[in-house]
Structure formats: C-alpha cells, structure tokens
N, CA, C and O atoms as a GROMACS GRO file, in nm:
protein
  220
    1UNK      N    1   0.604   1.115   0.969
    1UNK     CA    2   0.506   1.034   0.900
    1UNK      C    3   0.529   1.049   0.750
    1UNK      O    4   0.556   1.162   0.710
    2UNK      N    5   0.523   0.959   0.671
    2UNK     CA    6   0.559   0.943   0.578
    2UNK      C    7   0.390   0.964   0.456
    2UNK      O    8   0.371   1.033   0.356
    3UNK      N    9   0.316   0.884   0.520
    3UNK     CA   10   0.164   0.961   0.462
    3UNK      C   11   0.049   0.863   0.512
    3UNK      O   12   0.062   0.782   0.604
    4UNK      N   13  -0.054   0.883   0.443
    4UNK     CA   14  -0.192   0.802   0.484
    4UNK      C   15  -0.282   0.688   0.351
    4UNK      O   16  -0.279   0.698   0.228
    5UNK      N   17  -0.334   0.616   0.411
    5UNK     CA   18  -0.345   0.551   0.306
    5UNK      C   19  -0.519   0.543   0.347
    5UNK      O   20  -0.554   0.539   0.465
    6UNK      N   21  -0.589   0.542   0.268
    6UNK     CA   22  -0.752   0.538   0.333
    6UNK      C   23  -0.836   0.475   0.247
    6UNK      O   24  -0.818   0.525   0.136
    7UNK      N   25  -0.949   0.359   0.242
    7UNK     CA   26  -1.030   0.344   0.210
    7UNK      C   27  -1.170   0.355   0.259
    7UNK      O   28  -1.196   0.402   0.369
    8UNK      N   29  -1.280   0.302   0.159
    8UNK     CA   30  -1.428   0.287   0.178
    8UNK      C   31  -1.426   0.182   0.289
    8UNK      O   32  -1.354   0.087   0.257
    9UNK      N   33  -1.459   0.174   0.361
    9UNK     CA   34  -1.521   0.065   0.466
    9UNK      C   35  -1.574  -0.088   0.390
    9UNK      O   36  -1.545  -0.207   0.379
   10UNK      N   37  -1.679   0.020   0.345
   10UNK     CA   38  -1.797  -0.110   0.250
   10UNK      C   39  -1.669  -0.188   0.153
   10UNK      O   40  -1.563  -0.132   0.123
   11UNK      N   41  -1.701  -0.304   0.120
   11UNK     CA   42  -1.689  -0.354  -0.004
   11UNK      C   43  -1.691  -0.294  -0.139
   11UNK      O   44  -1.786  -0.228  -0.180
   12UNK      N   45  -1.569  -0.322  -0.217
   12UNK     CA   46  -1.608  -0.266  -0.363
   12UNK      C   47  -1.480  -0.354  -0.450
   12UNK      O   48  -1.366  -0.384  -0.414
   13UNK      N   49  -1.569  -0.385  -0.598
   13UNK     CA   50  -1.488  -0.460  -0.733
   13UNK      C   51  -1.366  -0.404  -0.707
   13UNK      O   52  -1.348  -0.293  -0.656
   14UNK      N   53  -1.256  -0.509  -0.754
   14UNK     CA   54  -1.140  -0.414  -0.823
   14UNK      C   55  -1.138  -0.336  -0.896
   14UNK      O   56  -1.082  -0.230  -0.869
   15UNK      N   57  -1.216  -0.361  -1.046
   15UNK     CA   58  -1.240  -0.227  -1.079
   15UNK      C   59  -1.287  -0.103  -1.058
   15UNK      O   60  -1.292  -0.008  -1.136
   16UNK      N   61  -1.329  -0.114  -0.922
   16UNK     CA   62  -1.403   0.047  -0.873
   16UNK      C   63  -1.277   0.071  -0.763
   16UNK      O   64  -1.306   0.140  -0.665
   17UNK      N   65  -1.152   0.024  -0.772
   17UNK     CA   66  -1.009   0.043  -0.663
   17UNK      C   67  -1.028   0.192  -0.672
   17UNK      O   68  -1.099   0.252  -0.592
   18UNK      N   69  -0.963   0.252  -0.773
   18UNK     CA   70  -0.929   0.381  -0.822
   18UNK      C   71  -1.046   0.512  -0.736
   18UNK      O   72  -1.000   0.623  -0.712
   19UNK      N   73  -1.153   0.488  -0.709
   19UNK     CA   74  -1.318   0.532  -0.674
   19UNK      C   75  -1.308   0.486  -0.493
   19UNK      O   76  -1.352   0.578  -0.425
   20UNK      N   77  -1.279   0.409  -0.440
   20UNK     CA   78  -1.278   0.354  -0.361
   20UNK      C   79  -1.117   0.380  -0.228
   20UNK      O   80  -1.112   0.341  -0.112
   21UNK      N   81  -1.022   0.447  -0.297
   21UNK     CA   82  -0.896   0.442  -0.195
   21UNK      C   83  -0.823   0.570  -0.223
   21UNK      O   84  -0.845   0.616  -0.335
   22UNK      N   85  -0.743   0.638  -0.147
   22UNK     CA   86  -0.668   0.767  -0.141
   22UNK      C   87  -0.576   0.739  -0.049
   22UNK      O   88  -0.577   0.684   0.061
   23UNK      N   89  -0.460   0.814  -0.147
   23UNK     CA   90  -0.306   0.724  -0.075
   23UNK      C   91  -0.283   0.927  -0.062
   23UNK      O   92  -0.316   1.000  -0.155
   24UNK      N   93  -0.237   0.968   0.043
   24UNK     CA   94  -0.160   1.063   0.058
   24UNK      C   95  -0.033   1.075   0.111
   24UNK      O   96  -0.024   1.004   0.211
   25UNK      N   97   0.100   1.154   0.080
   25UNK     CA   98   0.206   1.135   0.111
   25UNK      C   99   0.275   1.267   0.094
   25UNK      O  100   0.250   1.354   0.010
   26UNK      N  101   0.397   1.269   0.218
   26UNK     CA  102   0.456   1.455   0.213
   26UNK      C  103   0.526   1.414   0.103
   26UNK      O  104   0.580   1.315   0.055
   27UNK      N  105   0.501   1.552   0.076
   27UNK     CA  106   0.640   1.592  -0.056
   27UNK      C  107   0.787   1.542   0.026
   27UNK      O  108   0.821   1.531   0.144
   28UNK      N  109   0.851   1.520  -0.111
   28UNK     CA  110   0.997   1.501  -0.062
   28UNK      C  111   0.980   1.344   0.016
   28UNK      O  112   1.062   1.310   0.101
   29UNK      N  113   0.886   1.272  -0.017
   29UNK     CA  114   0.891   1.115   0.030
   29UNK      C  115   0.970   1.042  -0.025
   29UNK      O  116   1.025   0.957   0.046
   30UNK      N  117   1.004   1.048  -0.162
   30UNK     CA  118   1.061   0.900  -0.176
   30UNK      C  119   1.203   0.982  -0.207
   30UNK      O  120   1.191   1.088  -0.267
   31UNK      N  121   1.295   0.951  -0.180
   31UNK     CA  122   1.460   1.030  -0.217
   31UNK      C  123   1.561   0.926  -0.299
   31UNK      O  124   1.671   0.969  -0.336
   32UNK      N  125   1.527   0.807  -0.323
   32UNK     CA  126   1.606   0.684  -0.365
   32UNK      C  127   1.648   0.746  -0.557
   32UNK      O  128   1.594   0.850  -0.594
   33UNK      N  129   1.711   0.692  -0.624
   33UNK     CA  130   1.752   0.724  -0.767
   33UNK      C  131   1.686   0.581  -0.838
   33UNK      O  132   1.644   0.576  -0.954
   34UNK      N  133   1.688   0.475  -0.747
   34UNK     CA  134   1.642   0.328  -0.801
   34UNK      C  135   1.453   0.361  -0.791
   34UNK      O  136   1.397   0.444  -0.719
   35UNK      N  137   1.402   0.285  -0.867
   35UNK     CA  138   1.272   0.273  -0.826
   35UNK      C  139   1.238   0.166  -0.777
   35UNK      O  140   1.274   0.051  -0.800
   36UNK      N  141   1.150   0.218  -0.691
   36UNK     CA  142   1.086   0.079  -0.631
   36UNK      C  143   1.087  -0.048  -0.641
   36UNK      O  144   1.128  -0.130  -0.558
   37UNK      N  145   1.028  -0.070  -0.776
   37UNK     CA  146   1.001  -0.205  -0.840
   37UNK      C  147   1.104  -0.246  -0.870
   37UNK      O  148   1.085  -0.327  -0.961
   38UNK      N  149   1.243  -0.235  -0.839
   38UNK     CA  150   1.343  -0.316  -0.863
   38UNK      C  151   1.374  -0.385  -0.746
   38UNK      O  152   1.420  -0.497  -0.761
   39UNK      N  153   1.359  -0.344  -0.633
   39UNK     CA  154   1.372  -0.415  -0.494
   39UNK      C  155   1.250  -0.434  -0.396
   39UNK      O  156   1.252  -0.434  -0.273
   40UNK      N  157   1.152  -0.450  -0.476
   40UNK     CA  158   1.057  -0.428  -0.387
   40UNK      C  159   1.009  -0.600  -0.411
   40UNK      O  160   1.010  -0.656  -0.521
   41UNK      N  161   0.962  -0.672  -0.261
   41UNK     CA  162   0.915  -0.772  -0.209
   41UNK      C  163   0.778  -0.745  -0.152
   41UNK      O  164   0.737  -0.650  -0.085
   42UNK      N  165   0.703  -0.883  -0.206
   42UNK     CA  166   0.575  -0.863  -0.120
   42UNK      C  167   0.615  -0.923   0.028
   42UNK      O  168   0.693  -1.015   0.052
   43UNK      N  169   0.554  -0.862   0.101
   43UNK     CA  170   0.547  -0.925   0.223
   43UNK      C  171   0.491  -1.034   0.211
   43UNK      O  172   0.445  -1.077   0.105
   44UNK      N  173   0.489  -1.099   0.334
   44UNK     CA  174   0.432  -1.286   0.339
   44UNK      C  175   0.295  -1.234   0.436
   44UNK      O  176   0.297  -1.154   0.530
   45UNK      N  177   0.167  -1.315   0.374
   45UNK     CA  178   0.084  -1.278   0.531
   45UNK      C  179   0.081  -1.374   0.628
   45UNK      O  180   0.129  -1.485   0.602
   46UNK      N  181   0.017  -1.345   0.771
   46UNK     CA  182   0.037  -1.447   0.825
   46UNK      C  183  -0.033  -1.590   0.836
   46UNK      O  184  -0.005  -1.674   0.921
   47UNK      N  185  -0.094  -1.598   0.773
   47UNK     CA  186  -0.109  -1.754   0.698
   47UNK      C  187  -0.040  -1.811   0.607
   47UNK      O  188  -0.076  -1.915   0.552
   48UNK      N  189   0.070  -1.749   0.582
   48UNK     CA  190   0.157  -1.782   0.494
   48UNK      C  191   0.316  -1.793   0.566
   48UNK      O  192   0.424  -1.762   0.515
   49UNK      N  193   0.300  -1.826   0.648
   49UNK     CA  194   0.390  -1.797   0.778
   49UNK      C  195   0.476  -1.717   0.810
   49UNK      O  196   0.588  -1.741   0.855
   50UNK      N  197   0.393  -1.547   0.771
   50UNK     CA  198   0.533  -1.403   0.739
   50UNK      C  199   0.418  -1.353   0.910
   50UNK      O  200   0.337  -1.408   0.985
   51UNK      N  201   0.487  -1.211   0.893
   51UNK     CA  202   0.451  -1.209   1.025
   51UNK      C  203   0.338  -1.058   0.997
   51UNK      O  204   0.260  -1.015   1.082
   52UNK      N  205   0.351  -1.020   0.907
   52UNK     CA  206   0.244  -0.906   0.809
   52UNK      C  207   0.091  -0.962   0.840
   52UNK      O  208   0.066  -1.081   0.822
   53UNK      N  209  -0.013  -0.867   0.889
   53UNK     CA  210  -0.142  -0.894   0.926
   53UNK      C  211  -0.180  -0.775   0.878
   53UNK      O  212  -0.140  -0.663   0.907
   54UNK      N  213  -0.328  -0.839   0.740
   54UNK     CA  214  -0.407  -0.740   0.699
   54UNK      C  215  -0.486  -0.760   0.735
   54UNK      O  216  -0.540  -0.867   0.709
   55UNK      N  217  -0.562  -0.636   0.849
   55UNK     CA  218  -0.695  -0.649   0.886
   55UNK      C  219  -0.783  -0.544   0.812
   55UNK      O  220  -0.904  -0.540   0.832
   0.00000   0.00000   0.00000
C-alpha cells in the first residue's frame, strides 16, 4: 500500500480543504528523480467518457 487518503464526510468550502482532508503515505513512496507535475494527467471522469468514478 502505498498510503491513505481521508476526508470529513460533511461538506466543506475549498478554503477549509487544508482543515477538512489527511493524505498519509509510507516513507520511501515516491522514488522517481522527475516530479510529478511534469507527467502527470488528470484523469477523465465518467461523464466525460474516461472510465475514473468519484464517489
């Protein structure tokens, strides 16, 4: 497992994101020399005809 990602249930602003979500992850997760944001794609959802479902 690579880690957990968790929010509030309830509803909350974007600005209360930070207050509202906790991303945890093992040490030694990411091993790449590139960062992310150079190859990184959003997924499509599926109303958008990708096959990614946020429930």
């Amino acid at each position: 497992m690579e880690g957990i990602v968790t929010r509030n249930v309830e509803g909350y602003t974007v600005d209360d994101f930070a207050q509202n979500v906790f991303k945890y992850v093992r040490k030694g997760h990411v091993k790449t020399d590139d960062h992310w944001t150079r190859k990184w794609k959003r997924a499509s959802l599926i109303n958008e005809g990708g096959g990614y479902v946020d429930y």
